[in-house]
Coordinates of C-alpha atoms and ligand atoms in Angstrom, one line a residue:
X1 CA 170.7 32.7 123.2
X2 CA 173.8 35.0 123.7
X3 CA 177.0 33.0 124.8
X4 CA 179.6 34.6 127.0
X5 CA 182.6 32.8 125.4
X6 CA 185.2 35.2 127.3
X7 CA 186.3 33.1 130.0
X8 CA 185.1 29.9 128.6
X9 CA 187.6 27.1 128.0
X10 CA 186.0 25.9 124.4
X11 CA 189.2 24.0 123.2
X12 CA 187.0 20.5 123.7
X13 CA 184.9 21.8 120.4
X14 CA 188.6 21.5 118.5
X15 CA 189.9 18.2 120.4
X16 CA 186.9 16.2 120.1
X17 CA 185.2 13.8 117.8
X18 CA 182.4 14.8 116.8
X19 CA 178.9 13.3 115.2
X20 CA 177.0 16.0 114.7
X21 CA 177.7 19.6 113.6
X22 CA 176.7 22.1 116.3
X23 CA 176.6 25.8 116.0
X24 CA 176.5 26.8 119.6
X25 CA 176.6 30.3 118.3
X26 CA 178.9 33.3 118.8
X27 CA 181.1 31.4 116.1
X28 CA 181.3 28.1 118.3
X29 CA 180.5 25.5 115.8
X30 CA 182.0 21.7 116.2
X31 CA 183.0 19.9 113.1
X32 CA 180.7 16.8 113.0
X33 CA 181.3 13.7 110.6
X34 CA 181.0 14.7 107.2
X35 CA 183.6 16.8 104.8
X36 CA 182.7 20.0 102.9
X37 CA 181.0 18.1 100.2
X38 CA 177.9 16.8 102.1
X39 CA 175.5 18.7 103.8
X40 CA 175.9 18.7 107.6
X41 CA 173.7 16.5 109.8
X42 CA 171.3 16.0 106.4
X43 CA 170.3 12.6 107.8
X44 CA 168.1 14.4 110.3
X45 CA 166.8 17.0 108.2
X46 CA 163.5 14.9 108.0
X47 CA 163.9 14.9 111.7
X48 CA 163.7 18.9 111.7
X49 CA 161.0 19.3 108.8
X50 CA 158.4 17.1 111.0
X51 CA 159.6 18.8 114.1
X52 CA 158.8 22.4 113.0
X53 CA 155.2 21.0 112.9
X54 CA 154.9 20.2 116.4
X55 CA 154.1 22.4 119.4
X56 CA 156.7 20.9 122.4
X57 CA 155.9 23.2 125.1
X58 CA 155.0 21.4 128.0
X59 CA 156.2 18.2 126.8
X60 CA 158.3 15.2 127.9
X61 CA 160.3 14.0 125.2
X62 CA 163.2 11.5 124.9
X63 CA 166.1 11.2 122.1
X64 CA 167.6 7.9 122.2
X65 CA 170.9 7.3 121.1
X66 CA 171.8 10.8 121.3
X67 CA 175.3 11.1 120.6
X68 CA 176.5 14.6 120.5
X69 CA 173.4 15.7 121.1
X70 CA 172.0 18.0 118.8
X71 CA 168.3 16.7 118.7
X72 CA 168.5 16.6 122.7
X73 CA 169.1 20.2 122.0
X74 CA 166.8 20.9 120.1
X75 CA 163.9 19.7 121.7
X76 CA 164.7 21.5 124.7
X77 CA 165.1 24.6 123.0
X78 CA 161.9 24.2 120.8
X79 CA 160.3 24.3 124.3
X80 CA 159.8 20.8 125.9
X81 CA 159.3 20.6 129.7
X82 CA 161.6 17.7 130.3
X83 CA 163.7 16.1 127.2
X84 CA 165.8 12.8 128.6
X85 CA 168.5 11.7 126.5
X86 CA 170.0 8.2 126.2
X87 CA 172.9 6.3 124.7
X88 CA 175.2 3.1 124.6
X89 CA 177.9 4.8 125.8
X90 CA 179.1 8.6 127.1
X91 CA 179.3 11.4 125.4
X92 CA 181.6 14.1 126.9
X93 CA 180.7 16.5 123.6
X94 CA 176.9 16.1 124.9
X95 CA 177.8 16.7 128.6
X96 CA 180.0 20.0 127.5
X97 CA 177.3 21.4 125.1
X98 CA 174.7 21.2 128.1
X99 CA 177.2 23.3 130.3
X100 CA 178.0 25.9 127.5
X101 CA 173.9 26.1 126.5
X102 CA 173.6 26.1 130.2
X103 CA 170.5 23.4 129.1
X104 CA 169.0 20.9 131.7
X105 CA 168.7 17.2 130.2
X106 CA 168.3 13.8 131.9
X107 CA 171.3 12.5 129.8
X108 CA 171.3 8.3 130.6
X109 CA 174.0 5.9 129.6
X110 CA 174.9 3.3 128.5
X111 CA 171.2 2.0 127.7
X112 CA 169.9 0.3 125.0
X113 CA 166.9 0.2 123.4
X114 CA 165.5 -3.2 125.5
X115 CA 166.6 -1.3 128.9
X116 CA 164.5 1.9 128.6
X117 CA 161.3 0.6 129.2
X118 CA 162.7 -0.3 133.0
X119 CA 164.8 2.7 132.6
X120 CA 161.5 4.8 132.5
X121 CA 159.0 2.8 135.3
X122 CA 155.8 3.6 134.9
X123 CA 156.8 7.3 133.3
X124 CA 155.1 7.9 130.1
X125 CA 156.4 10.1 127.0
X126 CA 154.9 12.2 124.9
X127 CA 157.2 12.3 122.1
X128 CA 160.1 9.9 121.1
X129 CA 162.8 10.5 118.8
X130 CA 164.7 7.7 117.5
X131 CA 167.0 8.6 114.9
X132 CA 170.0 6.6 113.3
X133 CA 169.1 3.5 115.0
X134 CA 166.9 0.7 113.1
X135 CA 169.3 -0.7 111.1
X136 CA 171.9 -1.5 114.1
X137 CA 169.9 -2.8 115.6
X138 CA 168.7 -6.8 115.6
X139 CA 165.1 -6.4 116.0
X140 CA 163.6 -3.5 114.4
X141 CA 160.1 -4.7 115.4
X142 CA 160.9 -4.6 118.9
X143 CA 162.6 -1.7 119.0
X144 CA 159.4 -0.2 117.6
X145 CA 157.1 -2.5 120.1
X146 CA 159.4 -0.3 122.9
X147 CA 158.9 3.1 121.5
X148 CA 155.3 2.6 121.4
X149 CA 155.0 0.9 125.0
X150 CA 156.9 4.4 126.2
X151 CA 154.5 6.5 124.8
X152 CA 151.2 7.9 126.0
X153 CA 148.2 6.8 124.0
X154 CA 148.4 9.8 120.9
X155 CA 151.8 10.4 121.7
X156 CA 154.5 11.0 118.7
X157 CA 157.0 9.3 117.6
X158 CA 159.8 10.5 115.2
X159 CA 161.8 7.4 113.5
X160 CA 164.6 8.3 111.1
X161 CA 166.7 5.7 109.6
X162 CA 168.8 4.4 106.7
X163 CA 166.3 2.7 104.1
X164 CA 166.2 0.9 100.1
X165 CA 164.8 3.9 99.2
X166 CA 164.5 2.2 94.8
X167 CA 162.3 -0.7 96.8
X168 CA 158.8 -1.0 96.4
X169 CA 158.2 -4.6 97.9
X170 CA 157.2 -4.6 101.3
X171 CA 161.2 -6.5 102.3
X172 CA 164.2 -6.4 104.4
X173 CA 167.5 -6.4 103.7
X174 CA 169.9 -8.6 105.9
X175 CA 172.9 -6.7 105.8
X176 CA 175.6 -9.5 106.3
X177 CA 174.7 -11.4 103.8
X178 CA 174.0 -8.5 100.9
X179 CA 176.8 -8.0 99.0
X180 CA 175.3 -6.5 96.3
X181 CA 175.0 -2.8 95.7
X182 CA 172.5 -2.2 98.5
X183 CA 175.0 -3.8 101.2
X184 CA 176.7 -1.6 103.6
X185 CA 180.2 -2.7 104.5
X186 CA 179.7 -1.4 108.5
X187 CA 179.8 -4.2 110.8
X188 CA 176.8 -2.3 113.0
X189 CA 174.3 -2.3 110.3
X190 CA 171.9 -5.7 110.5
X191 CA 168.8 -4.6 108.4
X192 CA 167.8 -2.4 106.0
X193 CA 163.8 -1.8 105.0
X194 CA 162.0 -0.7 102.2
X195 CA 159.4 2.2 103.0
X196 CA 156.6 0.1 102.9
X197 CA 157.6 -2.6 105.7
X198 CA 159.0 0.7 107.9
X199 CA 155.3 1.6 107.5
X200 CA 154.2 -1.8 108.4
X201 CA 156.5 -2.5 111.5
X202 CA 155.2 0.7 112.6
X203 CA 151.4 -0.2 111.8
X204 CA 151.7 -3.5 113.3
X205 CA 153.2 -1.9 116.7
X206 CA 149.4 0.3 117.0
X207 CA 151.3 3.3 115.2
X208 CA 149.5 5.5 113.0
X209 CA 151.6 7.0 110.1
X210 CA 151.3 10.8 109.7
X211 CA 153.9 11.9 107.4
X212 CA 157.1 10.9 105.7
X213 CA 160.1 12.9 104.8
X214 CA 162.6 11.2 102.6
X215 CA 166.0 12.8 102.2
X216 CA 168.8 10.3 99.7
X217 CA 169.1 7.4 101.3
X218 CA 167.2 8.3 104.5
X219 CA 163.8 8.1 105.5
X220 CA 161.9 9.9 108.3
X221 CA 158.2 9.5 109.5
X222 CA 156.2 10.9 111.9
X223 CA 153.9 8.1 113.8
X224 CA 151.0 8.6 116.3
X225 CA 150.7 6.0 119.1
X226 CA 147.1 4.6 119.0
X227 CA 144.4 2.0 119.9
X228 CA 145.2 -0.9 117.5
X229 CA 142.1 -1.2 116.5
X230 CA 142.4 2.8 115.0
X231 CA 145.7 1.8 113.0
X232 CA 143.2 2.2 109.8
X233 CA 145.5 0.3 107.6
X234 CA 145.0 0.3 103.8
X235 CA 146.0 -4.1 104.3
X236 CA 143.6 -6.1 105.4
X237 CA 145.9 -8.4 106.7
X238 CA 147.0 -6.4 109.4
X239 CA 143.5 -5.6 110.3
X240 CA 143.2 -9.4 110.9
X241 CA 146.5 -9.2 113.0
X242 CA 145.4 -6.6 115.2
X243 CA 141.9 -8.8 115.8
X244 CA 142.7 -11.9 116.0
X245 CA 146.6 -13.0 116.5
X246 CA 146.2 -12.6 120.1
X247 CA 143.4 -14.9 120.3
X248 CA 145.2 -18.0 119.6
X249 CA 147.5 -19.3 122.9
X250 CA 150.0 -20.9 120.3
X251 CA 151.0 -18.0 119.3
X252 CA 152.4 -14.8 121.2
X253 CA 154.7 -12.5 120.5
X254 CA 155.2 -10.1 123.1
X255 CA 152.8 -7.2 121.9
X256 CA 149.8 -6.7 124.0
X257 CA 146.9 -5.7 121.7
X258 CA 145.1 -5.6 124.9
X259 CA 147.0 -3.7 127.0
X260 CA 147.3 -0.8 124.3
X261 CA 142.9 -0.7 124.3
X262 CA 143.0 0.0 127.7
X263 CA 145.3 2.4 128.1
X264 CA 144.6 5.0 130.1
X265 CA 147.3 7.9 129.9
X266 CA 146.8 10.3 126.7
X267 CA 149.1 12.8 125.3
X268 CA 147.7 16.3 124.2
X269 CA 151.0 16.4 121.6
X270 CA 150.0 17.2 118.1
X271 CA 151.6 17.1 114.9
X272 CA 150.0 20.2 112.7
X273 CA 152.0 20.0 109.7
X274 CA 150.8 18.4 106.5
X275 CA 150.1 14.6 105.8
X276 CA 152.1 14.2 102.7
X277 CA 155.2 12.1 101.5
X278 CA 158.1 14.3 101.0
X279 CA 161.3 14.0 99.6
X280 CA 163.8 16.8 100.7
X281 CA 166.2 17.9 98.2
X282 CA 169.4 17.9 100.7
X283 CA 171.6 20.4 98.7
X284 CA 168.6 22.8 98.5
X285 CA 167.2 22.6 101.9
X286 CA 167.8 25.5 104.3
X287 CA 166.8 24.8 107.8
X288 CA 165.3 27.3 110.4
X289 CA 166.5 25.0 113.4
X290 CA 168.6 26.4 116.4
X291 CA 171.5 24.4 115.9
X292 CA 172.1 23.4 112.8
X293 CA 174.9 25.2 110.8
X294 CA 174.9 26.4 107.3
X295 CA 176.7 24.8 104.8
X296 CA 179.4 26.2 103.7
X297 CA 181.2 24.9 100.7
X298 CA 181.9 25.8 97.1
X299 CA 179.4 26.1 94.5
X300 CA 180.8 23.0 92.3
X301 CA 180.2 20.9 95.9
X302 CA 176.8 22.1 95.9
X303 CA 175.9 21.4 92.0
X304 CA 177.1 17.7 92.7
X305 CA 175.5 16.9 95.7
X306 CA 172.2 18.4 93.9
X307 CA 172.6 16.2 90.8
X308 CA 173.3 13.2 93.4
X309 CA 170.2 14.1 95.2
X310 CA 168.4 14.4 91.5
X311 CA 169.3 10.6 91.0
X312 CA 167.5 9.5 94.7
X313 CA 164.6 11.5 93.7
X314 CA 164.3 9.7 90.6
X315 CA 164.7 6.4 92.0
X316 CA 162.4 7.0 94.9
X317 CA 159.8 8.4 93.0
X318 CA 160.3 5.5 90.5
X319 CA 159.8 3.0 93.4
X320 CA 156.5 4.7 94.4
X321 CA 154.5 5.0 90.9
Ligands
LIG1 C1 174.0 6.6 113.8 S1 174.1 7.2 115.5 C2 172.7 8.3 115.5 C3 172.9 9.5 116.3 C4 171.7 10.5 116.3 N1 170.5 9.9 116.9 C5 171.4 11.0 114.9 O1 170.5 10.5 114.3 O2 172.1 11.8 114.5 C6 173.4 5.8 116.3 C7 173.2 6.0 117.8 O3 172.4 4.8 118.3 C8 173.0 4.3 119.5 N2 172.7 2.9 119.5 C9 173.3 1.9 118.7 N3 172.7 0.7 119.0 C10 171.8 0.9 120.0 C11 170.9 0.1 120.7 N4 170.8 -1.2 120.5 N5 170.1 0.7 121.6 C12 170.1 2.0 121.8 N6 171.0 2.9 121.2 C13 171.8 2.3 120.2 C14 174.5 4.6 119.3 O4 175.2 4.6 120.5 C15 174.4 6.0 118.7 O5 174.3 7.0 119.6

């Protein structure tokens, strides 16, 4: 999309803080969080790589926790019917970028994850995006049970987040308490998990894992919303969960195995890209998405940040055997 920039007053893009990098276009890029040395916005490049795989045209999709927006963005220019985008607190960066794309999003704050189930009534979604937000959060599992009680049965959802990407039990790191190497010193980070219990949250919430995409330190999957009973989990355990563990009156947690059988309401979204476990090599990986900038720095930036991404790759793979 061509941008008239003549008589536009664009001196917010210089004076603001910024999370995300943003090419608007016509040269109107915003800075986002990281130096030169890193990649911009990398953490979401599993985000984009599962993304391009997915036909959004006629779809209602959220992004929560939004921030400047550029997933929100993304969605709705990859073709989605309605996108509605939420966060803890107001962006004016997102609010601008809608005005200068001249772009139409149901843009909802403050909310957090426990108030968009009433935030949404009965409305259903066909795909969710939540990105950047398991680990601040204090109950992973029930910010999955939410994601899955907002979608339509076969709906998508799209979870990225930080994760011990050298850990091959199925564990959880509680981040105030770990002060050794895999501790993160940010007073907003509670948890961090290992692939396997990601895959198992999602599992035990009547997800059904498509694909992954791990980039570093960050791990992406793509999840299909399902009848329990068509999890088709390689652990027989959470077979038995999904048969049994409402069965007992003692104990109840607030899932509804039930409820998700009978649902009614089915999305016709599809994820058509491969079923695979990828890792993405961050210095090496060129996207094709609307707004996400190219990297410009110097080549001895680059050849680090390869040999940095070498070392995850290692480690992850190591982790997997
Ligand atoms: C690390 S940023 C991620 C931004 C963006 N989604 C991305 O991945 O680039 C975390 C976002 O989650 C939001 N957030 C934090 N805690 C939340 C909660 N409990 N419920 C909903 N959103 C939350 C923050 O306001 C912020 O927008």
């Amino acid at each position: 999309m061509e941008i008239q920039t003549t008589d536009l007053d664009t001196s917010w893009l210089e004076d603001s803080n910024w999370f995300h990098s943003i090419d608007y276009g016509n040269d109107l890029i915003s800075r986002g969080r990281f130096s030169k040395k890193v990649p911009p916005n990398y953490t979401i490049y599993g985000v984009y790589e599962l993304l391009k795989d997915i036909d959004l045209r006629d779809m209602t999709c959220m992004d929560i926790g939004t921030m400047d927006g550029i997933v929100a963005l993304t969605l709705k220019n990859l073709g989605a019917k309605h996108v509605i985008a939420t966060d803890m607190a107001k962006c004016e960066t997102f609010v601008k970028g809608c005005e200068l794309l001249n772009y139409e999003i149901e843009y909802k704050t403050p909310v957090r994850m426990d108030e968009i189930p009433e935030l949404l009534g009965p409305q259903k979604l066909d795909l969710v995006v939540n990105a950047g937000i398991l680990y601040h959060v204090l109950d992973p599992v029930e910010t999955l049970r939410i994601c899955r009680g907002i979608l339509k049965k076969n709906g998508l959802l799209i979870l990225e987040t930080q994760y011990l990407f050298d850990e091959r039990r199925p564990i959880m790191s509680f981040n105030p308490y770990d002060n050794g190497r895999r501790g993160n010193p940010n007073a907003n980070t509670f948890w961090r998990a290992g692939k396997k219990t990601i895959e198992g949250m999602l599992e035990l919430n009547a997800f059904k894992i498509l694909s992954t995409v791990s980039v570093n330190g960050r791990f992406t999957v793509v999840a299909q919303a399902c009848d329990p009973a068509q999890v088709d989990s390689k652990y027989p355990k959470m077979k038995n969960v999904h048969e049994t563990y409402l069965r007992d009156e003692h104990y109840r947690e607030r899932v509804d195995y039930d409820g998700l059988t009978k649902e009614k309401t089915s999305s016709d979204i599809k994820y058509l890209g491969e079923r695979t476990d990828r890792f993405i090599f961050r210095s090496l990986y060129k996207s094709n998405m609307p707004f996400q900038p190219v990297w410009r720095t110097g080549k001895a930036n680059k050849i680090k940040t390869f040999f940095n991404d070498l070392k995850f790759w290692i480690s992850t793979k190591i982790a997997r055997i």
